[in-house]
Coordinates of C-alpha atoms in Angstrom, one line a residue:
M1 CA 57.2 -15.9 -8.4
A2 CA 54.7 -18.0 -10.3
A3 CA 54.0 -20.1 -7.2
K4 CA 53.4 -17.0 -5.1
L5 CA 51.1 -15.5 -7.7
L6 CA 49.1 -18.8 -7.9
G7 CA 49.0 -18.9 -4.2
A8 CA 47.6 -15.4 -4.0
M9 CA 45.0 -16.2 -6.6
L10 CA 43.9 -19.3 -4.7
I11 CA 43.6 -17.3 -1.5
G12 CA 41.5 -14.7 -3.3
C13 CA 39.2 -17.3 -4.7
M14 CA 38.8 -18.9 -1.3
A15 CA 38.0 -15.6 0.3
N16 CA 35.3 -14.9 -2.3
L17 CA 33.8 -18.4 -1.7
A18 CA 33.9 -17.8 2.0
S19 CA 32.0 -14.5 1.6
A20 CA 29.4 -15.8 -0.9
K21 CA 25.9 -16.1 0.6
D22 CA 22.7 -17.8 -0.6
M23 CA 19.7 -16.2 1.0
V24 CA 16.0 -17.0 0.9
L25 CA 13.2 -14.4 0.8
A26 CA 9.8 -15.5 1.9
E27 CA 6.7 -13.9 0.4
V28 CA 3.0 -14.9 0.8
H29 CA 1.9 -13.1 -2.4
P30 CA 2.0 -15.0 -5.7
D31 CA 4.1 -14.3 -8.8
G32 CA 2.8 -11.3 -10.7
H33 CA 1.9 -9.3 -7.6
V34 CA 3.4 -5.8 -7.5
I35 CA 5.2 -6.6 -4.2
V36 CA 6.9 -9.6 -5.9
T37 CA 8.0 -7.4 -8.7
A38 CA 9.7 -5.0 -6.3
E39 CA 11.3 -7.9 -4.4
A40 CA 12.6 -9.3 -7.6
L41 CA 14.4 -6.0 -8.3
F42 CA 15.8 -6.2 -4.7
A43 CA 17.2 -9.7 -5.4
K44 CA 18.6 -8.7 -8.7
R45 CA 20.3 -5.5 -7.5
F46 CA 21.6 -7.1 -4.3
A47 CA 23.4 -9.7 -6.5
E48 CA 24.7 -7.1 -8.9
L49 CA 25.9 -4.8 -6.2
T50 CA 27.8 -7.6 -4.5
Q51 CA 29.1 -8.9 -7.8
G52 CA 27.4 -12.2 -7.2
E53 CA 28.6 -12.7 -3.7
V54 CA 25.0 -12.7 -2.4
K55 CA 22.2 -14.4 -4.2
V56 CA 18.5 -14.3 -3.1
D57 CA 16.1 -17.1 -3.8
L58 CA 12.6 -15.5 -3.8
K59 CA 10.0 -18.0 -2.5
T60 CA 6.5 -16.7 -3.4
G61 CA 2.9 -17.9 -2.8
G62 CA 3.3 -18.6 0.9
K63 CA 5.5 -21.7 0.3
L64 CA 7.3 -21.0 3.5
G65 CA 4.3 -20.1 5.6
N66 CA 2.0 -17.2 6.4
E67 CA 3.1 -13.7 7.5
T68 CA 2.9 -14.6 11.2
Q69 CA 5.1 -17.6 10.7
S70 CA 7.5 -15.5 8.5
W71 CA 7.9 -13.0 11.4
A72 CA 8.8 -15.8 13.8
K73 CA 11.2 -17.5 11.3
V74 CA 13.1 -14.3 10.4
R75 CA 13.6 -13.6 14.1
D76 CA 15.0 -17.1 14.8
G77 CA 17.1 -17.0 11.7
S78 CA 15.5 -20.0 9.9
I79 CA 14.6 -17.6 7.0
D80 CA 16.9 -14.8 5.9
I81 CA 14.5 -12.2 4.5
V82 CA 10.8 -11.7 4.7
R83 CA 8.2 -9.1 3.6
I84 CA 5.3 -8.6 6.0
N85 CA 2.8 -6.0 7.0
C86 CA 3.9 -3.9 9.9
A87 CA 0.7 -4.9 11.8
E88 CA 2.4 -8.3 12.3
L89 CA 5.1 -6.6 14.3
A90 CA 2.8 -4.7 16.6
K91 CA 2.5 -7.6 19.1
D92 CA 6.2 -7.5 19.8
V93 CA 7.5 -4.0 18.8
K94 CA 5.9 -1.2 20.9
S95 CA 6.6 1.6 18.5
I96 CA 4.9 -0.3 15.7
Q97 CA 1.7 -0.3 17.8
F98 CA 1.7 3.5 17.5
L99 CA 2.2 3.2 13.8
S100 CA -1.0 1.2 13.7
L101 CA -3.1 3.7 15.5
P102 CA -6.1 4.6 13.3
Y103 CA -6.4 8.0 11.6
L104 CA -2.9 8.9 12.7
F105 CA -1.5 10.0 9.4
R106 CA -2.9 12.9 7.4
S107 CA -1.6 11.4 4.1
R108 CA 0.9 8.9 2.8
D109 CA 3.4 11.7 2.3
H110 CA 3.0 12.4 6.0
M111 CA 3.7 8.7 6.8
W112 CA 6.9 8.6 4.7
R113 CA 8.2 11.8 6.4
V114 CA 7.6 10.1 9.8
L115 CA 9.4 6.9 8.8
D116 CA 12.3 8.9 7.5
G117 CA 12.6 10.8 10.8
D118 CA 13.2 10.1 14.5
F119 CA 10.2 7.8 14.8
G120 CA 11.6 5.6 12.0
K121 CA 15.0 5.4 13.7
R122 CA 13.3 4.3 17.0
A123 CA 11.2 1.7 15.2
D124 CA 14.2 0.2 13.4
A125 CA 16.1 0.0 16.7
E126 CA 13.3 -1.8 18.4
V127 CA 12.8 -4.3 15.5
E128 CA 16.6 -5.0 15.7
K129 CA 16.2 -5.9 19.4
N130 CA 13.6 -8.4 18.3
G131 CA 16.0 -10.1 16.0
A132 CA 15.5 -8.4 12.6
I133 CA 16.9 -5.6 10.5
V134 CA 14.6 -3.2 8.6
L135 CA 15.8 -3.0 5.0
A136 CA 13.0 -0.9 3.6
Y137 CA 9.3 0.1 4.0
Y138 CA 7.0 -0.7 1.0
D139 CA 4.0 1.4 0.1
S140 CA 0.8 -0.6 0.6
G141 CA -1.7 2.2 0.2
T142 CA -4.3 3.0 2.8
R143 CA -6.7 0.5 4.4
S144 CA -10.5 1.0 4.3
F145 CA -13.6 -1.0 5.1
Y146 CA -15.6 -3.1 2.6
T147 CA -18.9 -4.7 3.4
S148 CA -21.4 -7.1 1.9
K149 CA -24.8 -6.0 3.1
K150 CA -24.7 -2.2 3.4
P151 CA -22.1 0.5 3.1
I152 CA -20.4 2.2 6.0
R153 CA -20.9 5.9 6.1
S154 CA -20.9 6.6 9.8
R155 CA -20.1 4.8 13.1
A156 CA -23.8 3.7 13.5
D157 CA -23.4 1.5 10.4
F158 CA -20.9 -0.7 12.2
K159 CA -23.5 -1.9 14.8
G160 CA -24.2 -5.6 14.5
M161 CA -21.5 -6.3 11.9
T162 CA -18.7 -8.9 12.1
I163 CA -15.5 -7.6 10.6
R164 CA -12.5 -9.6 9.6
I165 CA -9.2 -8.2 10.8
Q166 CA -5.5 -9.0 10.9
N167 CA -4.1 -10.5 14.2
S168 CA -3.4 -7.1 15.7
P169 CA -4.4 -5.9 19.2
V170 CA -4.9 -2.4 17.8
Y171 CA -7.4 -3.6 15.1
K172 CA -9.3 -5.7 17.6
D173 CA -9.7 -2.7 19.8
L174 CA -10.6 -0.4 16.9
I175 CA -13.4 -2.6 15.6
T176 CA -14.8 -3.2 19.1
E177 CA -14.7 0.6 19.8
L178 CA -16.6 1.3 16.6
G179 CA -19.4 -1.1 17.6
A180 CA -18.7 -4.2 15.5
T181 CA -17.4 -7.6 16.3
P182 CA -13.8 -8.3 15.3
V183 CA -12.8 -11.8 14.1
V184 CA -9.3 -12.9 13.1
I185 CA -9.4 -15.0 10.0
P186 CA -6.4 -16.0 7.7
Y187 CA -6.3 -13.9 4.6
N188 CA -6.8 -16.9 2.3
D189 CA -10.0 -17.8 4.1
V190 CA -11.7 -14.4 3.8
T191 CA -13.6 -15.2 0.5
E192 CA -15.1 -18.4 2.0
A193 CA -16.1 -16.4 5.2
F194 CA -18.0 -13.9 3.0
K195 CA -19.7 -16.8 1.1
T196 CA -20.9 -18.5 4.3
G197 CA -21.9 -15.2 6.0
K198 CA -19.3 -15.7 8.8
I199 CA -18.3 -12.1 8.2
D200 CA -20.1 -9.0 7.0
G201 CA -17.0 -7.0 6.2
A202 CA -13.2 -6.7 6.2
E203 CA -10.6 -4.0 5.7
N204 CA -7.7 -3.8 3.4
N205 CA -6.1 -1.6 0.7
F206 CA -7.8 -1.1 -2.6
V207 CA -5.4 -3.2 -4.7
S208 CA -5.9 -6.3 -2.4
Y209 CA -9.6 -5.7 -2.4
M210 CA -9.6 -6.1 -6.2
E211 CA -6.9 -8.8 -6.6
S212 CA -8.4 -11.1 -3.9
G213 CA -11.8 -10.9 -5.6
H214 CA -13.4 -9.8 -2.4
Y215 CA -15.3 -7.1 -4.3
K216 CA -17.5 -9.9 -5.8
Y217 CA -18.9 -10.6 -2.3
A218 CA -18.5 -7.3 -0.6
K219 CA -19.4 -4.6 -3.1
Y220 CA -19.4 -1.6 -0.8
Y221 CA -15.9 0.0 -0.3
S222 CA -16.0 2.8 2.2
M223 CA -12.8 4.9 1.9
D224 CA -12.4 6.0 5.5
E225 CA -8.6 5.4 5.1
H226 CA -8.2 4.5 8.7
S227 CA -4.7 3.1 8.4
S228 CA -1.6 3.8 6.3
V229 CA 0.6 1.0 7.8
P230 CA 3.3 0.1 5.3
E231 CA 4.8 -3.3 4.4
V232 CA 8.3 -3.9 5.7
L233 CA 11.2 -5.8 4.2
L234 CA 13.2 -7.5 7.0
M235 CA 16.5 -9.4 7.2
S236 CA 17.2 -11.7 10.0
K237 CA 19.7 -10.2 12.4
K238 CA 21.6 -13.5 12.3
S239 CA 21.9 -13.3 8.5
W240 CA 22.8 -9.6 8.7
D241 CA 25.6 -10.3 11.1
K242 CA 27.2 -12.7 8.6
L243 CA 27.4 -10.0 5.9
T244 CA 30.4 -7.8 5.3
P245 CA 30.0 -4.1 5.7
A246 CA 30.0 -3.7 1.9
Q247 CA 27.3 -6.4 1.5
R248 CA 25.2 -4.7 4.2
K249 CA 25.4 -1.4 2.3
A250 CA 24.5 -3.3 -0.9
A251 CA 21.4 -4.8 0.8
Q252 CA 20.3 -1.3 1.9
D253 CA 20.9 0.3 -1.5
A254 CA 19.0 -2.5 -3.3
A255 CA 16.1 -2.3 -0.8
H256 CA 15.9 1.4 -1.3
E257 CA 15.7 1.0 -5.1
S258 CA 13.0 -1.6 -4.7
A259 CA 11.0 0.6 -2.4
E260 CA 11.0 3.5 -4.9
L261 CA 9.8 1.1 -7.6
M262 CA 7.1 -0.2 -5.2
K263 CA 5.7 3.4 -4.8
K264 CA 5.3 3.7 -8.6
L265 CA 3.9 0.3 -9.1
W266 CA 1.4 0.7 -6.3
A267 CA 0.1 4.1 -7.6
D268 CA -0.4 2.5 -11.0
A269 CA -2.1 -0.6 -9.4
E270 CA -4.5 1.6 -7.5
V271 CA -5.7 3.3 -10.6
A272 CA -6.2 0.0 -12.4
A273 CA -8.0 -1.6 -9.4
A274 CA -10.4 1.2 -9.1
A275 CA -11.4 1.0 -12.7
K276 CA -11.9 -2.7 -12.6
V277 CA -14.1 -2.9 -9.5
K278 CA -16.2 0.0 -10.6
K279 CA -16.8 -1.6 -14.0
E280 CA -17.9 -4.8 -12.3
G281 CA -20.4 -3.2 -10.0
A282 CA -18.6 -2.2 -6.8
V283 CA -19.8 0.9 -5.0
I284 CA -17.1 3.3 -3.8
I285 CA -18.1 5.6 -0.9
E286 CA -15.6 8.4 -1.1
K287 CA -14.1 10.0 2.0
G288 CA -16.1 13.1 1.6
Q289 CA -19.3 11.1 1.7
M290 CA -18.6 9.7 5.2
N291 CA -19.5 11.2 8.5
F292 CA -16.0 11.1 10.0
T293 CA -16.7 12.8 13.3
G294 CA -18.4 9.8 14.8
I295 CA -15.8 7.3 13.6
E296 CA -12.7 9.3 14.4
E297 CA -13.8 10.3 17.9
F298 CA -14.3 6.7 19.0
A299 CA -11.2 5.5 17.3
V300 CA -9.0 8.1 18.9
R301 CA -10.1 6.7 22.3
L302 CA -7.7 3.9 21.6
Y303 CA -4.7 6.3 21.9
S304 CA -5.1 6.5 25.7
K305 CA -4.8 2.7 26.0
Y306 CA -1.6 2.5 24.1
I307 CA 0.0 5.7 25.2
Q308 CA 0.9 4.9 28.8
D309 CA 3.6 7.4 29.7
A310 CA 5.0 10.8 28.9
A311 CA 7.6 9.4 26.5
D312 CA 5.0 7.5 24.4
L313 CA 2.8 10.6 24.4
N314 CA 5.6 12.7 23.1
L315 CA 6.4 10.1 20.4
V316 CA 2.8 10.1 19.1
L317 CA 2.6 13.9 19.3
G318 CA 5.8 14.1 17.4
I319 CA 4.2 12.0 14.6
M320 CA 1.1 14.2 14.6
R321 CA 3.2 17.4 14.5
T322 CA 5.5 16.2 11.6
K323 CA 5.0 18.6 8.7

């Protein structure tokens, strides 16, 4: 009897060891960033919900590469989990291109309802076909333009400007359509580009504008809120397939908790960022102070380029009609 009991215990221990996983989460932002705080909660809760079967090692500060590299690595399975902006997926995931269309969302609440609905299900399925699993979407505010020489209040103000963008076909077309010259520059090189005059402007959310110190070189922040593209927490499909059903549910539950925390942290961070940059001399051009007609009309022309059939048209119309 004792021998049988000991044998059962050993088998149980071996099964636990076999199911134990050590995973790596790659993040370009440094320790202390609100995204890292949310990711830390994800790692903590994932371990707790699996009773220590899965442990996540959070690698911050771009130690494992930039976001473009992270997207490639999570797809091939060389990194287990990454957090990247959805714009990085637009090159490979068709539905995400639609998510990046400018002036598509009426508000962030509108965006969350879209992601929780049919569009979100389609996007998740397409991401999976590209080798990754969507665990959660993280709030990253709305993106607006900031410039060094003059503020942007209408489309005419873009003429002659060079604007730094992410490596996204949608953003390249947007800036060109608005009358400026787009240039793809790594995020870490933007400050130097402002110093040398290589660029006249860039676009990003309010928190990043403050934390990067870009407000010191581009004091005009024009809140056109052209994009509400979220961040996305992804797990490699190869890593996902190695998890048990219970571990997969734990990953989703932990990711959901971290996403809810991220919404709160981001809202608080926006208030703090606005206070800081205004105190240090930044000039904020509110949405109501801008002539949107000229900007939106030209930006919406992009829709015809990316909506190439009836199915795509219905998808975008579904986004716009979501209450």
